[in-house]
Amino acid sequence: MSILTFKGGVHPYDGKELSKDEPIVEYNPQGEIAIAVSQHIGAPATPIVNVGDNVKVGQKIAEAAGFISANVHSSVSGTVKAIEPRFMANGTKVNCIIIENDNNYEEVDYKKPKPLSELSKSEIRDLVKEAGVVGMGGACFPTNVKLSPKNEDEIDFVIVNGAECEPYLTSDYRRMIEHPEILIEGLKVSLSLFPNAKGIIGIEDNKPEAIKKLKELVKDEPRIEVKPLYTKYPQGAERMLIYAVTGRKINSSMLPADAGCVVDNVDTMFAIYEAVTNGKPLISRVITVTGDAITNPKNFLVRIGTNQNELIEAAGGFKSQPEKVISGGPMMGIAMSSLDVPVLKGSSALLCMQHDEVSAAEEGNCINCGRCADVCPGHILPSRLAKLASRGDMEGFEKMNGLECCECGCCSFICPAKRNLTQAIKSMRKEVLASKKKK
């Protein structure tokens, strides 16, 4: 049997040894928290609490404002102190509900749903919607919408993305190691919506313990299979994952459902399980705090809205002042200018590096070596697209399939001239998509 993978990709230093053996530790915030009303794709949620209101853990504090939107819940108990814009990790300001944490963590009375076998499909989707579950692998697409394709009978595969190909990140790995049975139960919930679908858990083969545990648990499950994947970045990107495990191809104009697939992240499956089995909303997630500037790299179960400054201290602080701090991983993460930002549903890691190799690199001229094209998983020509982007040639950019870029960063990583290819292409993609939206 051939190893499941895709054509292209790179092999960066993965850095996972820093935190992969660190068990998940629950962390409770010390001060006020800031819960953003827009931490998902789509319309921002509408606040339904006022300044001065007392709230409890799990209480809905902002309501989905449309079909593509998501509810937001309080992760602590306390008093609503303000509703105001706050900076996020990407440097933008987003309206937030500021709650003064009383440290009592008094919860609402969760209404336990009926057993899964007694729930209708619409009830399952409503529970996921009510819980504010979104894709937690980064895109933050509302999960109830993803679980509502036009024709559910045409869904052949429900895929759990356990690749975790981004270097340094180990939060999904720890979830699979510590609570694999919950992951499987969450997958069963999703499979109950699609009668013709098979469940696939895709895991890179650098995680043999997770593969072994999950294979043992699903050996008697006829609808679920664990598929080891070749360890290569970006094996966990949606298009690459779908191709690796099913052989089906999608492009930028398609959704996974168009290829008969639904794809969800490991942490998302946990949130689905909690919503449908226990009636609990999405109020926390696992975050990896790591990097060579961190004293004690850790995996924390963190309440949404927690200030990320606190996580640094909880990991023992900096052993040396970092030159660069990234929200997420080194390939697709966002460089941060401040740690005074809240944890969001899509926050996966806090990566602190002693040296900023990207800034230190001196950009040179393209030598036409073709390495960027060799590693591009989208099979496009990054060097040519970057030149078109530098000229502002939107028409030429689109004709050369610039929209097929998945912004994985492979081209910039492999470029011997250290050209900022991904950044140029990413900026032009935004311009082209914005122009199309206006039209």
JSON list of C-alpha atoms in Angstrom, two decimals, residues 162-362:
[
{"chain": "A", "resi": 162, "resn": "GLY", "atom": "CA", "xyz": [-5.67, 14.81, 12.93]},
{"chain": "A", "resi": 163, "resn": "ALA", "atom": "CA", "xyz": [-2.63, 15.58, 10.79]},
{"chain": "A", "resi": 164, "resn": "GLU", "atom": "CA", "xyz": [-1.52, 18.62, 12.82]},
{"chain": "A", "resi": 165, "resn": "CYS", "atom": "CA", "xyz": [1.17, 19.28, 10.20]},
{"chain": "A", "resi": 166, "resn": "GLU", "atom": "CA", "xyz": [1.98, 22.82, 11.35]},
{"chain": "A", "resi": 167, "resn": "PRO", "atom": "CA", "xyz": [5.35, 22.76, 13.17]},
{"chain": "A", "resi": 168, "resn": "TYR", "atom": "CA", "xyz": [5.45, 23.11, 16.99]},
{"chain": "A", "resi": 169, "resn": "LEU", "atom": "CA", "xyz": [1.70, 22.56, 17.51]},
{"chain": "A", "resi": 170, "resn": "THR", "atom": "CA", "xyz": [0.77, 19.59, 19.73]},
{"chain": "A", "resi": 171, "resn": "SER", "atom": "CA", "xyz": [-2.71, 20.44, 21.05]},
{"chain": "A", "resi": 172, "resn": "ASP", "atom": "CA", "xyz": [-4.56, 18.04, 18.72]},
{"chain": "A", "resi": 173, "resn": "TYR", "atom": "CA", "xyz": [-2.01, 15.31, 19.44]},
{"chain": "A", "resi": 174, "resn": "ARG", "atom": "CA", "xyz": [-2.59, 15.62, 23.18]},
{"chain": "A", "resi": 175, "resn": "ARG", "atom": "CA", "xyz": [-6.35, 15.47, 22.65]},
{"chain": "A", "resi": 176, "resn": "MET", "atom": "CA", "xyz": [-5.97, 12.25, 20.65]},
{"chain": "A", "resi": 177, "resn": "ILE", "atom": "CA", "xyz": [-3.61, 10.73, 23.21]},
{"chain": "A", "resi": 178, "resn": "GLU", "atom": "CA", "xyz": [-5.52, 11.70, 26.35]},
{"chain": "A", "resi": 179, "resn": "HIS", "atom": "CA", "xyz": [-9.17, 11.37, 25.27]},
{"chain": "A", "resi": 180, "resn": "PRO", "atom": "CA", "xyz": [-9.38, 9.39, 22.03]},
{"chain": "A", "resi": 181, "resn": "GLU", "atom": "CA", "xyz": [-12.78, 7.96, 22.94]},
{"chain": "A", "resi": 182, "resn": "ILE", "atom": "CA", "xyz": [-14.36, 11.44, 22.98]},
{"chain": "A", "resi": 183, "resn": "LEU", "atom": "CA", "xyz": [-12.98, 12.13, 19.51]},
{"chain": "A", "resi": 184, "resn": "ILE", "atom": "CA", "xyz": [-14.60, 8.94, 18.23]},
{"chain": "A", "resi": 185, "resn": "GLU", "atom": "CA", "xyz": [-17.93, 9.75, 19.88]},
{"chain": "A", "resi": 186, "resn": "GLY", "atom": "CA", "xyz": [-17.86, 13.21, 18.29]},
{"chain": "A", "resi": 187, "resn": "LEU", "atom": "CA", "xyz": [-17.25, 11.58, 14.91]},
{"chain": "A", "resi": 188, "resn": "LYS", "atom": "CA", "xyz": [-20.19, 9.25, 15.50]},
{"chain": "A", "resi": 189, "resn": "VAL", "atom": "CA", "xyz": [-22.40, 12.29, 16.07]},
{"chain": "A", "resi": 190, "resn": "SER", "atom": "CA", "xyz": [-21.36, 13.72, 12.70]},
{"chain": "A", "resi": 191, "resn": "LEU", "atom": "CA", "xyz": [-21.79, 10.36, 10.96]},
{"chain": "A", "resi": 192, "resn": "SER", "atom": "CA", "xyz": [-25.36, 10.12, 12.27]},
{"chain": "A", "resi": 193, "resn": "LEU", "atom": "CA", "xyz": [-26.22, 13.02, 9.95]},
{"chain": "A", "resi": 194, "resn": "PHE", "atom": "CA", "xyz": [-24.91, 11.32, 6.81]},
{"chain": "A", "resi": 195, "resn": "PRO", "atom": "CA", "xyz": [-26.29, 7.80, 6.25]},
{"chain": "A", "resi": 196, "resn": "ASN", "atom": "CA", "xyz": [-23.97, 6.97, 3.34]},
{"chain": "A", "resi": 197, "resn": "ALA", "atom": "CA", "xyz": [-20.76, 8.36, 4.82]},
{"chain": "A", "resi": 198, "resn": "LYS", "atom": "CA", "xyz": [-17.69, 6.65, 6.17]},
{"chain": "A", "resi": 199, "resn": "GLY", "atom": "CA", "xyz": [-15.64, 8.23, 8.94]},
{"chain": "A", "resi": 200, "resn": "ILE", "atom": "CA", "xyz": [-11.90, 8.67, 8.36]},
{"chain": "A", "resi": 201, "resn": "ILE", "atom": "CA", "xyz": [-9.42, 9.87, 10.97]},
{"chain": "A", "resi": 202, "resn": "GLY", "atom": "CA", "xyz": [-6.28, 11.07, 9.16]},
{"chain": "A", "resi": 203, "resn": "ILE", "atom": "CA", "xyz": [-3.12, 11.23, 11.30]},
{"chain": "A", "resi": 204, "resn": "GLU", "atom": "CA", "xyz": [0.46, 11.90, 10.21]},
{"chain": "A", "resi": 205, "resn": "ASP", "atom": "CA", "xyz": [2.75, 8.94, 10.79]},
{"chain": "A", "resi": 206, "resn": "ASN", "atom": "CA", "xyz": [4.98, 10.92, 13.17]},
{"chain": "A", "resi": 207, "resn": "LYS", "atom": "CA", "xyz": [2.24, 10.31, 15.78]},
{"chain": "A", "resi": 208, "resn": "PRO", "atom": "CA", "xyz": [2.40, 6.50, 16.12]},
{"chain": "A", "resi": 209, "resn": "GLU", "atom": "CA", "xyz": [0.95, 6.43, 19.64]},
{"chain": "A", "resi": 210, "resn": "ALA", "atom": "CA", "xyz": [-2.17, 8.32, 18.55]},
{"chain": "A", "resi": 211, "resn": "ILE", "atom": "CA", "xyz": [-2.57, 6.06, 15.50]},
{"chain": "A", "resi": 212, "resn": "LYS", "atom": "CA", "xyz": [-2.24, 2.95, 17.65]},
{"chain": "A", "resi": 213, "resn": "LYS", "atom": "CA", "xyz": [-4.75, 4.11, 20.28]},
{"chain": "A", "resi": 214, "resn": "LEU", "atom": "CA", "xyz": [-7.38, 5.18, 17.79]},
{"chain": "A", "resi": 215, "resn": "LYS", "atom": "CA", "xyz": [-6.99, 2.09, 15.61]},
{"chain": "A", "resi": 216, "resn": "GLU", "atom": "CA", "xyz": [-7.58, -0.09, 18.65]},
{"chain": "A", "resi": 217, "resn": "LEU", "atom": "CA", "xyz": [-10.73, 1.85, 19.59]},
{"chain": "A", "resi": 218, "resn": "VAL", "atom": "CA", "xyz": [-12.29, 1.68, 16.10]},
{"chain": "A", "resi": 219, "resn": "LYS", "atom": "CA", "xyz": [-11.39, -1.93, 15.22]},
{"chain": "A", "resi": 220, "resn": "ASP", "atom": "CA", "xyz": [-15.03, -2.94, 15.71]},
{"chain": "A", "resi": 221, "resn": "GLU", "atom": "CA", "xyz": [-16.51, 0.20, 14.15]},
{"chain": "A", "resi": 222, "resn": "PRO", "atom": "CA", "xyz": [-17.44, -0.67, 10.54]},
{"chain": "A", "resi": 223, "resn": "ARG", "atom": "CA", "xyz": [-18.01, 2.95, 9.55]},
{"chain": "A", "resi": 224, "resn": "ILE", "atom": "CA", "xyz": [-14.76, 4.41, 10.97]},
{"chain": "A", "resi": 225, "resn": "GLU", "atom": "CA", "xyz": [-11.19, 3.94, 9.79]},
{"chain": "A", "resi": 226, "resn": "VAL", "atom": "CA", "xyz": [-7.87, 5.45, 10.92]},
{"chain": "A", "resi": 227, "resn": "LYS", "atom": "CA", "xyz": [-5.60, 6.31, 7.99]},
{"chain": "A", "resi": 228, "resn": "PRO", "atom": "CA", "xyz": [-1.91, 7.10, 8.65]},
{"chain": "A", "resi": 229, "resn": "LEU", "atom": "CA", "xyz": [-0.60, 9.92, 6.47]},
{"chain": "A", "resi": 230, "resn": "TYR", "atom": "CA", "xyz": [2.90, 10.68, 5.28]},
{"chain": "A", "resi": 231, "resn": "THR", "atom": "CA", "xyz": [4.45, 13.36, 7.49]},
{"chain": "A", "resi": 232, "resn": "LYS", "atom": "CA", "xyz": [4.81, 16.39, 5.27]},
{"chain": "A", "resi": 233, "resn": "TYR", "atom": "CA", "xyz": [3.67, 19.99, 5.41]},
{"chain": "A", "resi": 234, "resn": "PRO", "atom": "CA", "xyz": [0.86, 21.00, 4.57]},
{"chain": "A", "resi": 235, "resn": "GLN", "atom": "CA", "xyz": [-0.63, 17.49, 4.87]},
{"chain": "A", "resi": 236, "resn": "GLY", "atom": "CA", "xyz": [-3.40, 18.88, 7.08]},
{"chain": "A", "resi": 237, "resn": "ALA", "atom": "CA", "xyz": [-4.56, 21.55, 4.62]},
{"chain": "A", "resi": 238, "resn": "GLU", "atom": "CA", "xyz": [-8.13, 20.72, 3.62]},
{"chain": "A", "resi": 239, "resn": "ARG", "atom": "CA", "xyz": [-7.50, 20.15, -0.09]},
{"chain": "A", "resi": 240, "resn": "MET", "atom": "CA", "xyz": [-4.37, 18.09, 0.53]},
{"chain": "A", "resi": 241, "resn": "LEU", "atom": "CA", "xyz": [-6.03, 16.00, 3.23]},
{"chain": "A", "resi": 242, "resn": "ILE", "atom": "CA", "xyz": [-9.06, 15.22, 1.09]},
{"chain": "A", "resi": 243, "resn": "TYR", "atom": "CA", "xyz": [-6.85, 14.17, -1.82]},
{"chain": "A", "resi": 244, "resn": "ALA", "atom": "CA", "xyz": [-4.61, 12.03, 0.40]},
{"chain": "A", "resi": 245, "resn": "VAL", "atom": "CA", "xyz": [-7.41, 10.01, 2.00]},
{"chain": "A", "resi": 246, "resn": "THR", "atom": "CA", "xyz": [-9.98, 9.88, -0.84]},
{"chain": "A", "resi": 247, "resn": "GLY", "atom": "CA", "xyz": [-8.13, 10.68, -4.07]},
{"chain": "A", "resi": 248, "resn": "ARG", "atom": "CA", "xyz": [-10.68, 13.41, -4.78]},
{"chain": "A", "resi": 249, "resn": "LYS", "atom": "CA", "xyz": [-9.64, 16.90, -5.87]},
{"chain": "A", "resi": 250, "resn": "ILE", "atom": "CA", "xyz": [-11.18, 20.26, -5.02]},
{"chain": "A", "resi": 251, "resn": "ASN", "atom": "CA", "xyz": [-10.23, 23.77, -6.09]},
{"chain": "A", "resi": 252, "resn": "SER", "atom": "CA", "xyz": [-10.80, 27.29, -4.78]},
{"chain": "A", "resi": 253, "resn": "SER", "atom": "CA", "xyz": [-14.29, 27.48, -6.29]},
{"chain": "A", "resi": 254, "resn": "MET", "atom": "CA", "xyz": [-15.45, 24.31, -4.52]},
{"chain": "A", "resi": 255, "resn": "LEU", "atom": "CA", "xyz": [-16.41, 23.30, -1.01]},
{"chain": "A", "resi": 256, "resn": "PRO", "atom": "CA", "xyz": [-15.42, 19.91, 0.43]},
{"chain": "A", "resi": 257, "resn": "ALA", "atom": "CA", "xyz": [-19.11, 18.95, 0.20]},
{"chain": "A", "resi": 258, "resn": "ASP", "atom": "CA", "xyz": [-18.84, 19.29, -3.60]},
{"chain": "A", "resi": 259, "resn": "ALA", "atom": "CA", "xyz": [-16.44, 16.34, -3.45]},
{"chain": "A", "resi": 260, "resn": "GLY", "atom": "CA", "xyz": [-18.68, 14.43, -1.05]},
{"chain": "A", "resi": 261, "resn": "CYS", "atom": "CA", "xyz": [-16.62, 15.30, 2.03]},
{"chain": "A", "resi": 262, "resn": "VAL", "atom": "CA", "xyz": [-17.05, 17.03, 5.38]},
{"chain": "A", "resi": 263, "resn": "VAL", "atom": "CA", "xyz": [-13.81, 17.86, 7.20]},
{"chain": "A", "resi": 264, "resn": "ASP", "atom": "CA", "xyz": [-13.48, 18.81, 10.86]},
{"chain": "A", "resi": 265, "resn": "ASN", "atom": "CA", "xyz": [-10.57, 19.45, 13.19]},
{"chain": "A", "resi": 266, "resn": "VAL", "atom": "CA", "xyz": [-9.90, 17.28, 16.27]},
{"chain": "A", "resi": 267, "resn": "ASP", "atom": "CA", "xyz": [-10.89, 20.00, 18.76]},
{"chain": "A", "resi": 268, "resn": "THR", "atom": "CA", "xyz": [-14.05, 20.68, 16.74]},
{"chain": "A", "resi": 269, "resn": "MET", "atom": "CA", "xyz": [-15.09, 17.05, 17.17]},
{"chain": "A", "resi": 270, "resn": "PHE", "atom": "CA", "xyz": [-14.67, 17.45, 20.93]},
{"chain": "A", "resi": 271, "resn": "ALA", "atom": "CA", "xyz": [-16.91, 20.54, 20.83]},
{"chain": "A", "resi": 272, "resn": "ILE", "atom": "CA", "xyz": [-19.54, 18.65, 18.78]},
{"chain": "A", "resi": 273, "resn": "TYR", "atom": "CA", "xyz": [-19.52, 15.86, 21.36]},
{"chain": "A", "resi": 274, "resn": "GLU", "atom": "CA", "xyz": [-19.95, 18.28, 24.28]},
{"chain": "A", "resi": 275, "resn": "ALA", "atom": "CA", "xyz": [-22.78, 20.12, 22.52]},
{"chain": "A", "resi": 276, "resn": "VAL", "atom": "CA", "xyz": [-24.83, 17.07, 21.51]},
{"chain": "A", "resi": 277, "resn": "THR", "atom": "CA", "xyz": [-24.07, 14.75, 24.41]},
{"chain": "A", "resi": 278, "resn": "ASN", "atom": "CA", "xyz": [-23.89, 17.18, 27.35]},
{"chain": "A", "resi": 279, "resn": "GLY", "atom": "CA", "xyz": [-25.57, 20.34, 26.04]},
{"chain": "A", "resi": 280, "resn": "LYS", "atom": "CA", "xyz": [-22.43, 22.39, 26.73]},
{"chain": "A", "resi": 281, "resn": "PRO", "atom": "CA", "xyz": [-21.35, 25.36, 24.59]},
{"chain": "A", "resi": 282, "resn": "LEU", "atom": "CA", "xyz": [-17.89, 26.02, 23.20]},
{"chain": "A", "resi": 283, "resn": "ILE", "atom": "CA", "xyz": [-16.18, 28.03, 25.93]},
{"chain": "A", "resi": 284, "resn": "SER", "atom": "CA", "xyz": [-12.65, 26.60, 25.97]},
{"chain": "A", "resi": 285, "resn": "ARG", "atom": "CA", "xyz": [-10.00, 25.05, 23.74]},
{"chain": "A", "resi": 286, "resn": "VAL", "atom": "CA", "xyz": [-6.51, 23.55, 23.95]},
{"chain": "A", "resi": 287, "resn": "ILE", "atom": "CA", "xyz": [-3.59, 25.86, 23.12]},
{"chain": "A", "resi": 288, "resn": "THR", "atom": "CA", "xyz": [0.08, 24.98, 22.78]},
{"chain": "A", "resi": 289, "resn": "VAL", "atom": "CA", "xyz": [2.43, 27.56, 24.35]},
{"chain": "A", "resi": 290, "resn": "THR", "atom": "CA", "xyz": [5.87, 26.75, 23.00]},
{"chain": "A", "resi": 291, "resn": "GLY", "atom": "CA", "xyz": [9.05, 27.87, 21.28]},
{"chain": "A", "resi": 292, "resn": "ASP", "atom": "CA", "xyz": [12.72, 28.14, 22.25]},
{"chain": "A", "resi": 293, "resn": "ALA", "atom": "CA", "xyz": [12.04, 31.35, 24.21]},
{"chain": "A", "resi": 294, "resn": "ILE", "atom": "CA", "xyz": [9.53, 29.66, 26.57]},
{"chain": "A", "resi": 295, "resn": "THR", "atom": "CA", "xyz": [10.83, 28.27, 29.86]},
{"chain": "A", "resi": 296, "resn": "ASN", "atom": "CA", "xyz": [8.36, 25.37, 30.14]},
{"chain": "A", "resi": 297, "resn": "PRO", "atom": "CA", "xyz": [6.39, 24.68, 26.93]},
{"chain": "A", "resi": 298, "resn": "LYS", "atom": "CA", "xyz": [2.88, 23.46, 27.78]},
{"chain": "A", "resi": 299, "resn": "ASN", "atom": "CA", "xyz": [-0.50, 22.45, 26.40]},
{"chain": "A", "resi": 300, "resn": "PHE", "atom": "CA", "xyz": [-3.24, 24.36, 28.21]},
{"chain": "A", "resi": 301, "resn": "LEU", "atom": "CA", "xyz": [-7.02, 23.96, 28.24]},
{"chain": "A", "resi": 302, "resn": "VAL", "atom": "CA", "xyz": [-7.89, 27.65, 28.13]},
{"chain": "A", "resi": 303, "resn": "ARG", "atom": "CA", "xyz": [-11.17, 29.52, 28.54]},
{"chain": "A", "resi": 304, "resn": "ILE", "atom": "CA", "xyz": [-12.14, 31.67, 25.56]},
{"chain": "A", "resi": 305, "resn": "GLY", "atom": "CA", "xyz": [-11.37, 35.33, 26.27]},
{"chain": "A", "resi": 306, "resn": "THR", "atom": "CA", "xyz": [-8.32, 34.68, 28.47]},
{"chain": "A", "resi": 307, "resn": "ASN", "atom": "CA", "xyz": [-5.56, 37.25, 28.02]},
{"chain": "A", "resi": 308, "resn": "GLN", "atom": "CA", "xyz": [-2.64, 35.59, 26.24]},
{"chain": "A", "resi": 309, "resn": "ASN", "atom": "CA", "xyz": [-0.13, 37.40, 28.46]},
{"chain": "A", "resi": 310, "resn": "GLU", "atom": "CA", "xyz": [-1.26, 35.12, 31.28]},
{"chain": "A", "resi": 311, "resn": "LEU", "atom": "CA", "xyz": [-0.39, 32.00, 29.30]},
{"chain": "A", "resi": 312, "resn": "ILE", "atom": "CA", "xyz": [3.24, 33.07, 29.02]},
{"chain": "A", "resi": 313, "resn": "GLU", "atom": "CA", "xyz": [3.49, 33.36, 32.79]},
{"chain": "A", "resi": 314, "resn": "ALA", "atom": "CA", "xyz": [1.71, 30.02, 33.24]},
{"chain": "A", "resi": 315, "resn": "ALA", "atom": "CA", "xyz": [4.41, 28.43, 31.05]},
{"chain": "A", "resi": 316, "resn": "GLY", "atom": "CA", "xyz": [7.16, 29.80, 33.28]},
{"chain": "A", "resi": 317, "resn": "GLY", "atom": "CA", "xyz": [7.69, 33.05, 31.40]},
{"chain": "A", "resi": 318, "resn": "PHE", "atom": "CA", "xyz": [10.39, 33.80, 28.86]},
{"chain": "A", "resi": 319, "resn": "LYS", "atom": "CA", "xyz": [13.80, 32.23, 29.39]},
{"chain": "A", "resi": 320, "resn": "SER", "atom": "CA", "xyz": [15.05, 34.86, 26.95]},
{"chain": "A", "resi": 321, "resn": "GLN", "atom": "CA", "xyz": [13.28, 37.80, 25.35]},
{"chain": "A", "resi": 322, "resn": "PRO", "atom": "CA", "xyz": [11.77, 36.61, 22.06]},
{"chain": "A", "resi": 323, "resn": "GLU", "atom": "CA", "xyz": [12.42, 38.44, 18.83]},
{"chain": "A", "resi": 324, "resn": "LYS", "atom": "CA", "xyz": [9.19, 37.07, 17.40]},
{"chain": "A", "resi": 325, "resn": "VAL", "atom": "CA", "xyz": [5.88, 35.85, 18.83]},
{"chain": "A", "resi": 326, "resn": "ILE", "atom": "CA", "xyz": [3.41, 34.12, 16.54]},
{"chain": "A", "resi": 327, "resn": "SER", "atom": "CA", "xyz": [-0.27, 33.32, 17.00]},
{"chain": "A", "resi": 328, "resn": "GLY", "atom": "CA", "xyz": [-0.40, 29.81, 15.53]},
{"chain": "A", "resi": 329, "resn": "GLY", "atom": "CA", "xyz": [2.44, 27.97, 13.85]},
{"chain": "A", "resi": 330, "resn": "PRO", "atom": "CA", "xyz": [5.50, 29.31, 12.00]},
{"chain": "A", "resi": 331, "resn": "MET", "atom": "CA", "xyz": [4.18, 28.51, 8.50]},
{"chain": "A", "resi": 332, "resn": "MET", "atom": "CA", "xyz": [0.69, 30.04, 8.54]},
{"chain": "A", "resi": 333, "resn": "GLY", "atom": "CA", "xyz": [0.57, 31.84, 11.88]},
{"chain": "A", "resi": 334, "resn": "ILE", "atom": "CA", "xyz": [0.33, 35.60, 12.44]},
{"chain": "A", "resi": 335, "resn": "ALA", "atom": "CA", "xyz": [3.22, 37.62, 13.88]},
{"chain": "A", "resi": 336, "resn": "MET", "atom": "CA", "xyz": [1.98, 39.48, 16.97]},
{"chain": "A", "resi": 337, "resn": "SER", "atom": "CA", "xyz": [2.87, 43.01, 17.99]},
{"chain": "A", "resi": 338, "resn": "SER", "atom": "CA", "xyz": [1.33, 42.58, 21.45]},
{"chain": "A", "resi": 339, "resn": "LEU", "atom": "CA", "xyz": [0.45, 39.76, 23.83]},
{"chain": "A", "resi": 340, "resn": "ASP", "atom": "CA", "xyz": [-2.36, 41.82, 25.33]},
{"chain": "A", "resi": 341, "resn": "VAL", "atom": "CA", "xyz": [-4.97, 40.04, 23.23]},
{"chain": "A", "resi": 342, "resn": "PRO", "atom": "CA", "xyz": [-7.66, 37.46, 24.06]},
{"chain": "A", "resi": 343, "resn": "VAL", "atom": "CA", "xyz": [-7.82, 33.77, 23.23]},
{"chain": "A", "resi": 344, "resn": "LEU", "atom": "CA", "xyz": [-10.34, 33.09, 20.45]},
{"chain": "A", "resi": 345, "resn": "LYS", "atom": "CA", "xyz": [-12.11, 29.92, 19.36]},
{"chain": "A", "resi": 346, "resn": "GLY", "atom": "CA", "xyz": [-9.59, 29.68, 16.53]},
{"chain": "A", "resi": 347, "resn": "SER", "atom": "CA", "xyz": [-6.45, 30.25, 18.65]},
{"chain": "A", "resi": 348, "resn": "SER", "atom": "CA", "xyz": [-4.27, 27.14, 18.39]},
{"chain": "A", "resi": 349, "resn": "ALA", "atom": "CA", "xyz": [-0.84, 28.15, 19.68]},
{"chain": "A", "resi": 350, "resn": "LEU", "atom": "CA", "xyz": [1.40, 30.85, 21.05]},
{"chain": "A", "resi": 351, "resn": "LEU", "atom": "CA", "xyz": [4.84, 30.40, 19.53]},
{"chain": "A", "resi": 352, "resn": "CYS", "atom": "CA", "xyz": [7.71, 32.40, 21.01]},
{"chain": "A", "resi": 353, "resn": "MET", "atom": "CA", "xyz": [11.03, 32.40, 19.13]},
{"chain": "A", "resi": 354, "resn": "GLN", "atom": "CA", "xyz": [14.39, 33.71, 20.33]},
{"chain": "A", "resi": 355, "resn": "HIS", "atom": "CA", "xyz": [15.38, 34.73, 16.81]},
{"chain": "A", "resi": 356, "resn": "ASP", "atom": "CA", "xyz": [13.33, 36.18, 13.96]},
{"chain": "A", "resi": 357, "resn": "GLU", "atom": "CA", "xyz": [14.90, 34.37, 11.02]},
{"chain": "A", "resi": 358, "resn": "VAL", "atom": "CA", "xyz": [12.44, 35.84, 8.53]},
{"chain": "A", "resi": 359, "resn": "SER", "atom": "CA", "xyz": [13.28, 39.45, 9.34]},
{"chain": "A", "resi": 360, "resn": "ALA", "atom": "CA", "xyz": [16.99, 38.67, 9.42]},
{"chain": "A", "resi": 361, "resn": "ALA", "atom": "CA", "xyz": [16.93, 37.13, 5.94]},
{"chain": "A", "resi": 362, "resn": "GLU", "atom": "CA", "xyz": [17.97, 39.40, 3.09]}
]
